[in-house]
Coordinates of C-alpha atoms and ligand atoms in Angstrom, one line a residue:
X1 CA -56.0 93.2 9.0
X2 CA -56.5 93.8 12.3
X3 CA -53.6 92.0 15.4
X4 CA -56.0 89.2 15.6
X5 CA -56.0 88.3 11.5
X6 CA -52.5 88.9 10.9
X7 CA -51.8 86.8 14.5
X8 CA -53.6 83.8 13.5
X9 CA -52.5 83.9 9.6
X10 CA -49.0 83.5 11.0
X11 CA -49.8 81.0 13.6
X12 CA -51.1 79.3 10.9
X13 CA -47.9 79.5 9.0
X14 CA -45.9 78.5 11.5
X15 CA -48.6 74.6 11.5
X16 CA -48.3 73.9 8.0
X17 CA -44.0 75.5 8.2
X18 CA -44.0 72.8 10.8
X19 CA -46.3 70.5 9.3
X20 CA -44.8 70.5 6.5
X21 CA -41.1 69.6 7.5
X22 CA -41.9 66.8 9.9
X23 CA -43.5 65.3 6.4
X24 CA -39.4 66.3 5.2
X25 CA -38.2 64.5 7.5
X26 CA -41.2 61.4 7.5
X27 CA -39.5 61.4 4.2
X28 CA -36.1 61.1 4.8
X29 CA -36.7 58.6 7.4
X30 CA -38.8 56.2 5.3
X31 CA -36.3 57.2 2.6
X32 CA -33.8 55.2 5.2
X33 CA -35.4 52.8 6.0
X34 CA -36.7 51.7 2.7
X35 CA -33.1 52.2 1.3
X36 CA -31.5 50.5 4.8
X37 CA -34.7 47.5 3.9
X38 CA -33.3 47.3 0.5
X39 CA -29.3 47.4 1.5
X40 CA -30.5 44.8 4.6
X41 CA -33.0 42.3 1.8
X42 CA -29.7 42.5 -0.3
X43 CA -27.7 40.9 2.2
X44 CA -29.4 38.6 3.1
X45 CA -30.1 37.4 -0.5
X46 CA -26.8 37.6 -0.6
X47 CA -26.4 35.4 2.8
X48 CA -28.7 33.0 1.1
X49 CA -26.5 32.6 -1.7
X50 CA -24.0 32.3 0.1
X51 CA -25.6 29.3 2.1
X52 CA -26.3 27.6 -1.1
X53 CA -23.6 27.4 -2.7
X54 CA -21.7 26.5 0.2
X55 CA -23.8 23.7 1.1
X56 CA -23.9 22.6 -2.7
X57 CA -20.3 22.4 -2.5
X58 CA -20.0 20.8 1.3
X59 CA -22.5 18.3 -1.0
X60 CA -20.5 17.9 -3.5
X61 CA -17.5 17.1 -1.2
X62 CA -19.3 14.5 1.0
X63 CA -20.5 13.1 -2.1
X64 CA -16.9 12.8 -3.9
X65 CA -14.4 10.7 -3.0
X66 CA -11.6 13.1 -2.2
X67 CA -8.9 11.4 -4.9
X68 CA -10.3 10.2 -7.3
X69 CA -13.0 13.4 -8.0
X70 CA -15.5 11.5 -9.1
X71 CA -18.6 10.0 -6.9
X72 CA -18.2 8.8 -3.6
X73 CA -19.9 5.4 -0.7
X74 CA -22.5 8.4 0.4
X75 CA -23.2 9.2 -3.8
X76 CA -23.3 6.0 -5.0
X77 CA -25.7 4.9 -2.0
X78 CA -28.2 7.0 -2.5
X79 CA -28.2 7.3 -6.3
X80 CA -28.9 3.7 -6.5
X81 CA -31.1 3.7 -4.1
X82 CA -33.6 6.0 -6.1
X83 CA -33.1 4.2 -8.9
X84 CA -33.9 0.9 -7.5
X85 CA -36.6 3.2 -6.2
X86 CA -38.0 4.4 -9.1
X87 CA -37.1 1.2 -10.9
X88 CA -39.4 -1.8 -9.2
X89 CA -39.4 -3.8 -12.7
X90 CA -36.0 -3.5 -14.5
X91 CA -33.1 -5.4 -14.5
X92 CA -30.3 -4.2 -12.1
X93 CA -26.2 -5.2 -12.2
X94 CA -23.8 -4.4 -10.2
X95 CA -20.3 -4.8 -11.4
X96 CA -17.1 -4.5 -8.6
X97 CA -14.1 -3.7 -9.4
X98 CA -10.6 -3.4 -7.9
X99 CA -6.9 -3.0 -9.4
X100 CA -5.3 -6.6 -8.4
X101 CA -1.7 -5.1 -8.7
X102 CA -2.4 -1.3 -6.7
X103 CA 0.1 -2.7 -4.0
X104 CA 2.5 -3.8 -6.4
X105 CA 2.5 -0.1 -8.0
X106 CA 2.5 1.5 -4.4
X107 CA 5.3 -1.1 -3.5
X108 CA 7.7 -0.7 -7.2
X109 CA 6.9 3.1 -8.0
X110 CA 5.2 4.1 -4.9
X111 CA 2.1 5.2 -3.7
X112 CA 2.0 8.8 -5.5
X113 CA 1.5 6.8 -9.3
X114 CA -1.1 4.2 -7.3
X115 CA -3.3 7.3 -6.7
X116 CA -2.4 8.4 -10.7
X117 CA -3.4 5.0 -11.3
X118 CA -6.6 5.6 -9.2
X119 CA -7.6 8.8 -11.0
X120 CA -7.0 7.2 -14.6
X121 CA -9.3 4.8 -13.7
X122 CA -12.2 6.5 -12.4
X123 CA -11.0 9.2 -15.1
X124 CA -12.2 6.3 -17.2
X125 CA -15.6 5.1 -16.4
X126 CA -16.0 9.5 -16.3
X127 CA -15.2 9.4 -20.6
X128 CA -15.6 5.6 -21.6
X129 CA -18.5 4.0 -20.1
X130 CA -21.7 4.6 -21.6
X131 CA -25.3 3.4 -20.4
X132 CA -24.8 3.4 -17.3
X133 CA -26.7 4.5 -14.1
X134 CA -24.3 5.1 -12.1
X135 CA -21.0 4.6 -10.9
X136 CA -18.1 5.4 -8.2
X137 CA -15.1 4.7 -6.0
X138 CA -16.7 3.2 -3.3
X139 CA -13.8 2.5 -1.3
X140 CA -9.5 2.2 -0.9
X141 CA -10.0 -0.2 -4.3
X142 CA -13.4 -0.9 -5.2
X143 CA -15.3 1.1 -8.1
X144 CA -19.2 0.2 -8.4
X145 CA -21.2 0.4 -11.5
X146 CA -24.8 -0.4 -11.6
X147 CA -26.5 -1.0 -14.9
X148 CA -29.9 -1.4 -15.2
X149 CA -31.4 -3.7 -18.0
X150 CA -28.5 -4.1 -19.4
X151 CA -28.0 -7.4 -21.6
X152 CA -24.6 -10.1 -21.1
X153 CA -23.2 -8.3 -24.0
X154 CA -23.0 -4.7 -22.8
X155 CA -21.8 -6.2 -19.5
X156 CA -19.0 -8.0 -21.2
X157 CA -18.0 -4.8 -23.2
X158 CA -17.4 -2.3 -20.5
X159 CA -15.4 -4.9 -18.6
X160 CA -13.9 -5.3 -22.1
X161 CA -13.2 -1.5 -22.6
X162 CA -12.4 -1.2 -18.6
X163 CA -9.8 -3.8 -18.9
X164 CA -7.8 -2.6 -22.1
X165 CA -7.7 1.3 -21.0
X166 CA -6.3 0.4 -18.3
X167 CA -3.3 -1.8 -20.4
X168 CA -3.0 1.6 -22.3
X169 CA -1.6 3.7 -18.6
X170 CA 1.9 2.4 -19.0
X171 CA 4.1 1.5 -21.3
X172 CA 6.9 0.3 -18.4
X173 CA 3.9 -1.9 -16.6
X174 CA 0.7 -3.3 -16.6
X175 CA -1.9 -1.9 -14.6
X176 CA -4.5 -5.0 -14.5
X177 CA -7.9 -5.4 -12.6
X178 CA -10.8 -8.2 -10.9
X179 CA -14.2 -7.9 -11.9
X180 CA -17.6 -9.3 -10.1
X181 CA -20.7 -9.4 -11.8
X182 CA -23.8 -9.9 -9.8
X183 CA -26.9 -9.7 -11.4
X184 CA -29.6 -8.4 -8.8
X185 CA -31.7 -10.6 -7.0
X186 CA -34.7 -8.8 -5.8
X187 CA -35.3 -12.2 -4.4
X188 CA -33.1 -11.1 -1.7
X189 CA -35.2 -8.8 -0.4
X190 CA -33.4 -6.4 2.5
X191 CA -30.1 -6.1 1.0
X192 CA -28.6 -3.3 1.3
X193 CA -26.1 -1.7 -1.6
X194 CA -23.5 -3.3 0.9
X195 CA -24.6 -6.1 0.8
X196 CA -24.6 -6.0 -2.9
X197 CA -21.5 -4.6 -3.4
X198 CA -19.8 -7.3 -0.7
X199 CA -21.4 -10.2 -3.6
X200 CA -19.3 -8.8 -5.8
X201 CA -16.5 -8.7 -3.9
X202 CA -17.0 -12.8 -3.6
X203 CA -17.4 -13.0 -7.4
X204 CA -13.9 -11.2 -8.3
X205 CA -12.4 -13.8 -5.5
X206 CA -13.8 -16.7 -7.4
X207 CA -11.6 -15.1 -9.8
X208 CA -8.5 -18.2 -10.7
X209 CA -7.0 -17.5 -13.4
X210 CA -6.9 -13.4 -14.4
X211 CA -5.2 -14.2 -17.8
X212 CA -7.7 -16.2 -19.3
X213 CA -10.5 -14.2 -17.7
X214 CA -10.2 -11.1 -15.4
X215 CA -14.5 -11.6 -14.1
X216 CA -16.8 -14.5 -12.6
X217 CA -20.2 -13.7 -11.8
X218 CA -21.7 -14.0 -8.1
X219 CA -23.7 -17.4 -7.8
X220 CA -25.3 -18.5 -4.7
X221 CA -23.0 -20.9 -4.2
X222 CA -20.2 -17.9 -3.4
X223 CA -22.9 -17.2 -0.3
X224 CA -21.8 -20.4 1.1
X225 CA -18.1 -20.3 1.2
X226 CA -18.6 -16.2 3.0
X227 CA -20.5 -17.8 5.4
X228 CA -18.6 -20.4 6.4
X229 CA -15.2 -18.6 6.6
X230 CA -17.4 -15.7 8.4
X231 CA -18.2 -18.4 10.8
X232 CA -14.3 -19.7 10.9
X233 CA -12.6 -15.9 12.0
X234 CA -15.0 -15.6 14.8
X235 CA -13.9 -19.3 16.0
X236 CA -11.0 -19.1 15.2
X237 CA -10.5 -16.8 19.4
X238 CA -12.2 -19.8 20.9
X239 CA -10.0 -22.6 19.1
X240 CA -6.7 -20.5 20.7
X241 CA -8.3 -21.0 24.0
X242 CA -8.6 -24.7 23.2
X243 CA -5.3 -25.2 21.7
X244 CA -7.0 -26.7 18.4
X245 CA -4.3 -24.8 16.4
X246 CA -0.9 -27.2 16.7
X247 CA 3.1 -26.6 16.0
X248 CA 4.3 -28.3 12.9
X249 CA 8.1 -28.4 12.0
X250 CA 9.4 -28.3 9.1
X251 CA 13.3 -29.4 9.1
X252 CA 16.3 -28.0 7.2
X253 CA 19.1 -30.1 6.6
X254 CA 22.9 -28.6 6.2
X255 CA 23.1 -30.4 3.0
X256 CA 26.4 -31.2 3.6
X257 CA 26.0 -34.0 6.4
X258 CA 22.7 -34.0 5.5
X259 CA 21.6 -33.5 9.2
X260 CA 18.8 -31.6 10.7
X261 CA 19.8 -28.1 11.9
X262 CA 17.1 -25.8 12.7
X263 CA 13.0 -26.2 12.0
X264 CA 11.2 -23.6 11.0
X265 CA 7.3 -24.0 12.9
X266 CA 4.5 -24.1 10.8
X267 CA 0.9 -22.8 12.1
X268 CA -2.1 -26.2 11.9
X269 CA -6.1 -26.1 12.0
X270 CA -7.1 -29.0 13.9
X271 CA -10.9 -28.0 13.0
X272 CA -13.6 -30.8 13.9
X273 CA -15.0 -31.8 10.7
X274 CA -13.0 -31.1 8.4
X275 CA -9.3 -32.2 10.3
X276 CA -5.7 -30.6 9.7
X277 CA -6.1 -27.5 7.7
X278 CA -3.2 -25.8 5.6
X279 CA -2.2 -21.8 7.3
X280 CA -3.9 -21.3 3.0
X281 CA -7.2 -22.2 4.3
X282 CA -7.3 -19.7 6.5
X283 CA -4.8 -17.4 6.9
X284 CA -5.7 -15.2 4.1
X285 CA -9.6 -14.4 6.8
X286 CA -6.6 -13.7 10.1
X287 CA -3.6 -11.6 7.5
X288 CA -5.8 -8.2 7.5
X289 CA -7.0 -8.4 11.0
X290 CA -5.2 -8.3 14.6
X291 CA -6.0 -12.1 14.8
X292 CA -3.4 -13.0 13.1
X293 CA -1.7 -11.1 15.8
X294 CA -2.3 -13.5 18.5
X295 CA -2.2 -16.4 16.6
X296 CA 1.6 -15.5 15.9
X297 CA 2.0 -15.0 19.8
X298 CA -0.5 -17.7 20.9
X299 CA 3.3 -20.1 17.9
X300 CA 5.3 -18.1 19.2
X301 CA 4.6 -19.8 22.7
X302 CA 4.3 -22.6 21.9
X303 CA 7.6 -23.6 20.1
X304 CA 8.9 -21.7 23.6
X305 CA 8.0 -25.2 24.6
X306 CA 8.6 -27.0 22.6
X307 CA 12.2 -25.8 23.2
X308 CA 11.9 -26.4 27.4
X309 CA 11.0 -29.3 26.8
X310 CA 13.1 -30.4 24.9
X311 CA 16.2 -29.3 26.7
X312 CA 14.1 -30.6 30.0
X313 CA 14.4 -34.5 28.1
X314 CA 18.7 -34.1 27.7
X315 CA 17.6 -33.9 23.8
X316 CA 19.9 -31.6 22.2
X317 CA 17.8 -28.4 20.8
X318 CA 17.6 -26.9 17.7
X319 CA 16.9 -23.8 16.4
X320 CA 13.5 -23.2 15.2
X321 CA 12.7 -20.5 13.0
X322 CA 8.8 -18.5 14.0
X323 CA 7.8 -16.3 11.7
X324 CA 6.7 -13.6 11.8
X325 CA 3.6 -11.1 10.5
X326 CA 4.0 -8.2 8.2
X327 CA 1.9 -6.6 11.1
X328 CA 4.5 -7.2 13.7
X329 CA 6.2 -5.0 11.7
X330 CA 4.2 -1.8 12.7
X331 CA 5.0 -1.3 15.9
X332 CA 7.8 -2.5 18.9
X333 CA 5.3 -4.1 21.3
X334 CA 5.9 -8.4 19.8
X335 CA 9.7 -7.2 21.1
X336 CA 8.7 -6.7 24.5
X337 CA 6.5 -10.0 23.7
X338 CA 9.1 -12.0 23.1
X339 CA 11.5 -11.5 25.3
X340 CA 8.6 -12.3 28.0
X341 CA 8.5 -15.4 26.6
X342 CA 12.0 -16.4 25.9
X343 CA 12.8 -15.3 29.8
X344 CA 9.7 -17.8 31.0
X345 CA 10.8 -20.4 29.3
X346 CA 14.4 -19.7 29.3
X347 CA 14.8 -19.9 26.5
X348 CA 18.4 -18.5 25.1
X349 CA 18.2 -16.1 21.6
X350 CA 20.7 -18.5 20.0
X351 CA 17.2 -20.7 19.8
X352 CA 14.8 -18.7 18.0
X353 CA 15.2 -17.3 14.7
X354 CA 12.4 -15.0 13.4
X355 CA 11.9 -15.2 9.8
X356 CA 10.7 -11.3 8.1
X357 CA 8.5 -11.8 5.1
X358 CA 10.6 -9.9 2.3
X359 CA 7.7 -8.4 1.5
X360 CA 7.3 -7.1 4.7
X361 CA 10.5 -4.6 5.1
X362 CA 11.4 -4.5 0.6
X363 CA 10.6 -1.2 0.0
X364 CA 9.7 -0.2 3.3
X365 CA 9.2 2.1 5.9
X366 CA 11.9 4.0 8.0
X367 CA 9.8 3.1 11.1
X368 CA 10.2 -1.0 10.0
X369 CA 14.3 -1.1 9.4
X370 CA 14.1 1.0 13.3
X371 CA 12.9 -2.3 14.5
X372 CA 14.4 -3.9 12.6
X373 CA 18.0 -2.7 13.9
X374 CA 16.3 -2.6 17.3
X375 CA 15.2 -6.3 16.9
X376 CA 19.5 -6.6 16.4
X377 CA 20.4 -4.0 19.5
X378 CA 18.3 -6.9 21.6
X379 CA 19.9 -10.2 20.3
X380 CA 17.4 -11.9 17.4
X381 CA 18.8 -14.0 14.7
X382 CA 16.6 -12.2 11.4
X383 CA 16.2 -14.1 8.2
X384 CA 14.3 -12.6 5.4
X385 CA 11.3 -14.7 4.4
X386 CA 11.1 -15.7 0.9
X387 CA 13.8 -14.3 -0.6
X388 CA 13.2 -13.7 -4.9
X389 CA 8.8 -14.1 -4.2
X390 CA 8.3 -10.6 -5.2
X391 CA 12.1 -9.4 -6.2
X392 CA 14.9 -9.5 -4.9
X393 CA 15.9 -6.5 -3.0
X394 CA 19.5 -6.3 -3.3
X395 CA 19.6 -3.1 -0.9
X396 CA 18.4 -5.7 1.9
X397 CA 21.9 -7.7 2.3
X398 CA 23.6 -5.0 3.1
X399 CA 21.3 -2.1 4.9
X400 CA 19.9 -5.1 7.3
X401 CA 21.6 -6.2 10.2
X402 CA 20.5 -10.2 9.3
X403 CA 22.0 -13.4 9.2
X404 CA 20.6 -15.2 6.8
X405 CA 18.8 -15.3 3.8
X406 CA 15.6 -17.7 2.6
X407 CA 15.2 -18.0 -0.9
X408 CA 11.3 -18.9 -2.0
X409 CA 10.5 -21.7 -3.7
X410 CA 9.7 -20.0 -6.1
X411 CA 12.4 -18.7 -7.1
X412 CA 13.7 -22.0 -7.4
X413 CA 10.5 -23.7 -9.9
X414 CA 11.3 -20.0 -12.0
X415 CA 15.2 -20.1 -12.2
X416 CA 15.8 -24.2 -11.9
X417 CA 14.5 -24.6 -15.7
X418 CA 16.9 -21.9 -17.4
X419 CA 20.2 -21.5 -17.5
X420 CA 20.4 -18.1 -17.0
X421 CA 18.2 -19.0 -14.2
X422 CA 20.6 -21.5 -12.7
X423 CA 23.5 -18.3 -13.2
X424 CA 21.6 -15.9 -11.8
X425 CA 21.0 -18.1 -8.7
X426 CA 24.0 -19.1 -8.7
X427 CA 25.4 -15.6 -8.0
X428 CA 23.0 -14.7 -6.1
X429 CA 23.9 -17.5 -3.3
X430 CA 27.7 -16.6 -4.2
X431 CA 26.8 -12.3 -3.1
X432 CA 25.4 -13.4 -0.1
X433 CA 28.0 -15.8 1.3
X434 CA 30.2 -12.7 0.7
X435 CA 28.2 -11.1 3.0
X436 CA 28.8 -13.9 5.2
X437 CA 24.9 -15.0 4.9
X438 CA 23.5 -18.1 5.7
X439 CA 21.4 -18.7 3.4
X440 CA 18.5 -22.0 3.2
X441 CA 17.0 -22.2 0.1
X442 CA 13.2 -23.9 0.6
X443 CA 10.8 -26.0 -1.6
X444 CA 13.5 -28.8 -2.7
X445 CA 12.0 -31.3 -3.6
X446 CA 14.1 -33.9 -5.9
X447 CA 18.0 -34.9 -5.4
X448 CA 18.7 -32.7 -8.2
X449 CA 17.4 -29.6 -6.6
X450 CA 19.8 -30.4 -3.4
X451 CA 23.2 -31.6 -4.7
X452 CA 22.9 -28.9 -7.8
X453 CA 22.9 -26.3 -4.5
X454 CA 25.2 -27.7 -2.5
X455 CA 27.4 -27.7 -5.6
X456 CA 26.5 -23.4 -5.7
X457 CA 27.7 -23.2 -2.0
X458 CA 23.4 -23.1 -0.4
X459 CA 24.2 -24.3 3.6
X460 CA 20.2 -25.3 3.9
X461 CA 17.9 -26.9 2.2
X462 CA 13.8 -27.4 3.0
X463 CA 12.2 -29.0 1.3
X464 CA 9.0 -31.9 0.4
X465 CA 12.4 -33.8 -0.5
X466 CA 14.0 -33.9 3.8
X467 CA 10.4 -34.3 4.6
X468 CA 6.7 -31.9 4.7
X469 CA 6.0 -30.5 7.7
X470 CA 5.8 -33.2 11.0
X471 CA 3.6 -32.9 14.2
X472 CA 6.2 -32.5 17.0
X473 CA 6.3 -36.0 18.1
X474 CA 7.2 -36.9 14.3
X475 CA 9.5 -34.1 13.7
X476 CA 11.7 -35.8 17.2
X477 CA 11.3 -39.1 15.7
X478 CA 13.2 -38.0 12.3
X479 CA 15.1 -36.4 13.7
X480 CA 16.2 -39.4 16.3
X481 CA 17.3 -41.1 12.9
X482 CA 18.5 -38.3 11.6
X483 CA 17.6 -38.5 8.0
X484 CA 20.4 -42.1 8.0
X485 CA 17.0 -42.7 5.2
X486 CA 16.4 -40.6 3.2
X487 CA 12.5 -39.4 4.9
X488 CA 10.5 -39.0 1.1
X489 CA 6.6 -37.8 1.9
X490 CA 4.5 -39.7 0.0
X491 CA 1.7 -37.5 0.0
X492 CA 2.2 -34.3 -1.6
X493 CA 0.4 -30.7 0.3
X494 CA -0.5 -27.7 -0.1
X495 CA -0.1 -26.1 -3.2
X496 CA 1.1 -22.6 -3.6
X497 CA -1.8 -21.6 -5.9
X498 CA -2.6 -18.0 -4.4
X499 CA 1.0 -17.3 -4.0
X500 CA 1.7 -17.6 -7.5
X501 CA -1.0 -15.5 -8.9
X502 CA 0.9 -12.7 -7.1
X503 CA 5.0 -14.2 -8.8
X504 CA 2.9 -14.4 -11.6
X505 CA 1.6 -11.3 -11.7
X506 CA 4.4 -9.4 -11.4
X507 CA 6.2 -11.3 -13.9
X508 CA 4.4 -9.6 -15.7
X509 CA 5.1 -6.1 -15.2
X510 CA 8.7 -7.1 -15.3
X511 CA 8.4 -8.5 -19.2
X512 CA 6.8 -4.7 -19.6
X513 CA 9.7 -3.5 -17.4
X514 CA 12.2 -5.2 -20.0
Ligands
LIG1 P1 6.8 -19.9 3.6 O1 7.3 -19.9 5.5 O2 7.3 -19.4 3.7 O3 6.8 -21.5 5.2 C1 6.5 -22.4 3.6 C2 5.7 -22.8 3.4 O4 6.3 -24.0 2.2 C3 5.4 -24.0 4.3 O5 4.2 -24.1 3.9 C4 5.6 -25.1 3.5 O6 4.9 -26.1 4.4 C5 6.0 -25.6 2.0 N1 7.3 -26.0 1.7 C6 8.3 -26.3 1.7 N2 9.0 -27.2 1.2 C7 8.0 -27.1 0.4 C8 8.5 -27.8 -0.9 O7 9.3 -28.2 -1.0 N3 7.2 -28.0 -1.8 C9 6.4 -27.5 -2.0 N4 4.5 -27.8 -2.1 N5 5.7 -26.6 -0.6 C10 6.1 -26.6 0.6 P2 2.8 -23.8 4.7 O8 3.2 -24.6 6.0 O9 1.2 -24.4 3.6 O10 2.7 -22.7 5.1 C11 2.5 -21.4 4.0 C12 2.2 -19.8 4.6 O11 1.8 -20.1 5.7 C13 4.5 -19.7 5.3 O12 4.3 -19.3 4.6 C14 4.0 -18.6 6.5 O13 3.8 -17.2 5.5 C15 2.7 -18.9 6.0 N6 2.1 -19.9 8.1 C16 2.4 -20.5 9.0 N7 2.4 -20.5 10.1 C17 2.6 -19.2 10.0 C18 2.7 -19.2 11.6 O14 3.0 -19.6 12.3 N8 2.2 -17.0 11.3 C19 2.1 -16.7 10.4 N9 3.2 -15.5 11.0 N10 2.3 -17.2 8.7 C20 2.8 -18.1 9.2
LIG2 MG1 8.2 -19.3 6.1

């Protein structure tokens, strides 16, 4: 082999080796790349899976009620809308129901017991209700059930099942519910699900006596009432400006001298076309809104004006008791407002008594007691109003710096018919006297009641037996005559229907506890 041939062979071998090496390197590179791709792909898939599960759990959270873990309002809207679309020829029925004594349960046993009741109610829907298209915990105290092509018997069966299950909740207290039922009218084109839910709420409000029937069907008449109420709410501000709210005064009478010693200011609305409206016709509409605060401010100012006029006319001014809505007891702002008014009208604090409703101060949060203490520090006279209406919170008498208690009318009614009741009343009054409290009894309607109260040491009485609430002019006339000839109203005034409903619920609960 020549030198040149050897050189060519060696060069070829080197080239082949180099190419083999390159191929090998590339192979490794590709393999590395392929592995990397696999890893990336895997990683990517994992990430997508994670994302999907996050989205699904977010969705679940977004559509689940935080406390009861069943569908919430958004879930309900979606689900109902899709059913309405899918079954345009079906007849749907919406049931809305609320736990009617949830407020009392929260008040008596604490909010955590209230939550337990709601969870139990949700479980009842989950486990016991068959044939519903959807059910949900729509808002704090409203559950919704949508039914498709259901008979009236089936609807009643659902109402009865839930009612019975709720009864089983506790051996110590009752859990009650009220149901509003709306057979959805497809002619109401454009009604949103919230409109539909509102119709069930209107039906719930139409339940008159939950002991006889705890459900009501929606009727078109209810819409009229609903619209009237809405109109009233919007008219209120205007009515305040044009002084359509009037102060009525109801005398409080000393049970020994039969002289008027004080008066309670009670609001009336001179409503165009309807005459003088009782607070029961409009206060519930305003009660949980800032409107009630505006109304109270207005009333307090009107009371200051009345007292100012008495002083300016050289009449002996009488202390006026003013109702303080529980909503004020959330901040101290109203105390400054009261002081400002007294300052502007040059009225001393002993001429205004603040009536704090029992429901606003019993079992109240710490902040409420601090506000009460502050009122006392600033020299206001305090009275617990409607004492005995929900329960008789005897601890209030020792914990709060109050000077007066006003026994609720229902307390007198419930107790004056039985010996046992009269004994409780006697002891309650004796104890209040022991604590140096002035006792006023509200709702005295007969001479017999007045005499009995006087005998057991009650100081002051208020009630139709003496006088119904009067406008200031008639009140002044009555005061001048000093009740020499006993004044008795010929007609009866607003009933306590709403309030008595609450008392009944409580009585039921207490009976169960007993
Ligand atoms: P309340 O503070 O317990 O006032 C007593 C209610 O009992 C008054 O009803 C009065 O007319 C009624 N009443 C008094 N004696 C008798 C009686 O012998 N028999 C009967 N059947 N009723 C009697 P009214 O004036 O309808 O007021 C109802 C409630 O409205 C008041 O209850 C009070 O909670 C609220 N209210 C009235 N005015 C105001 C106000 O200016 N501000 C606030 N926040 N609430 C007010
Ligand atoms: Mg009062």
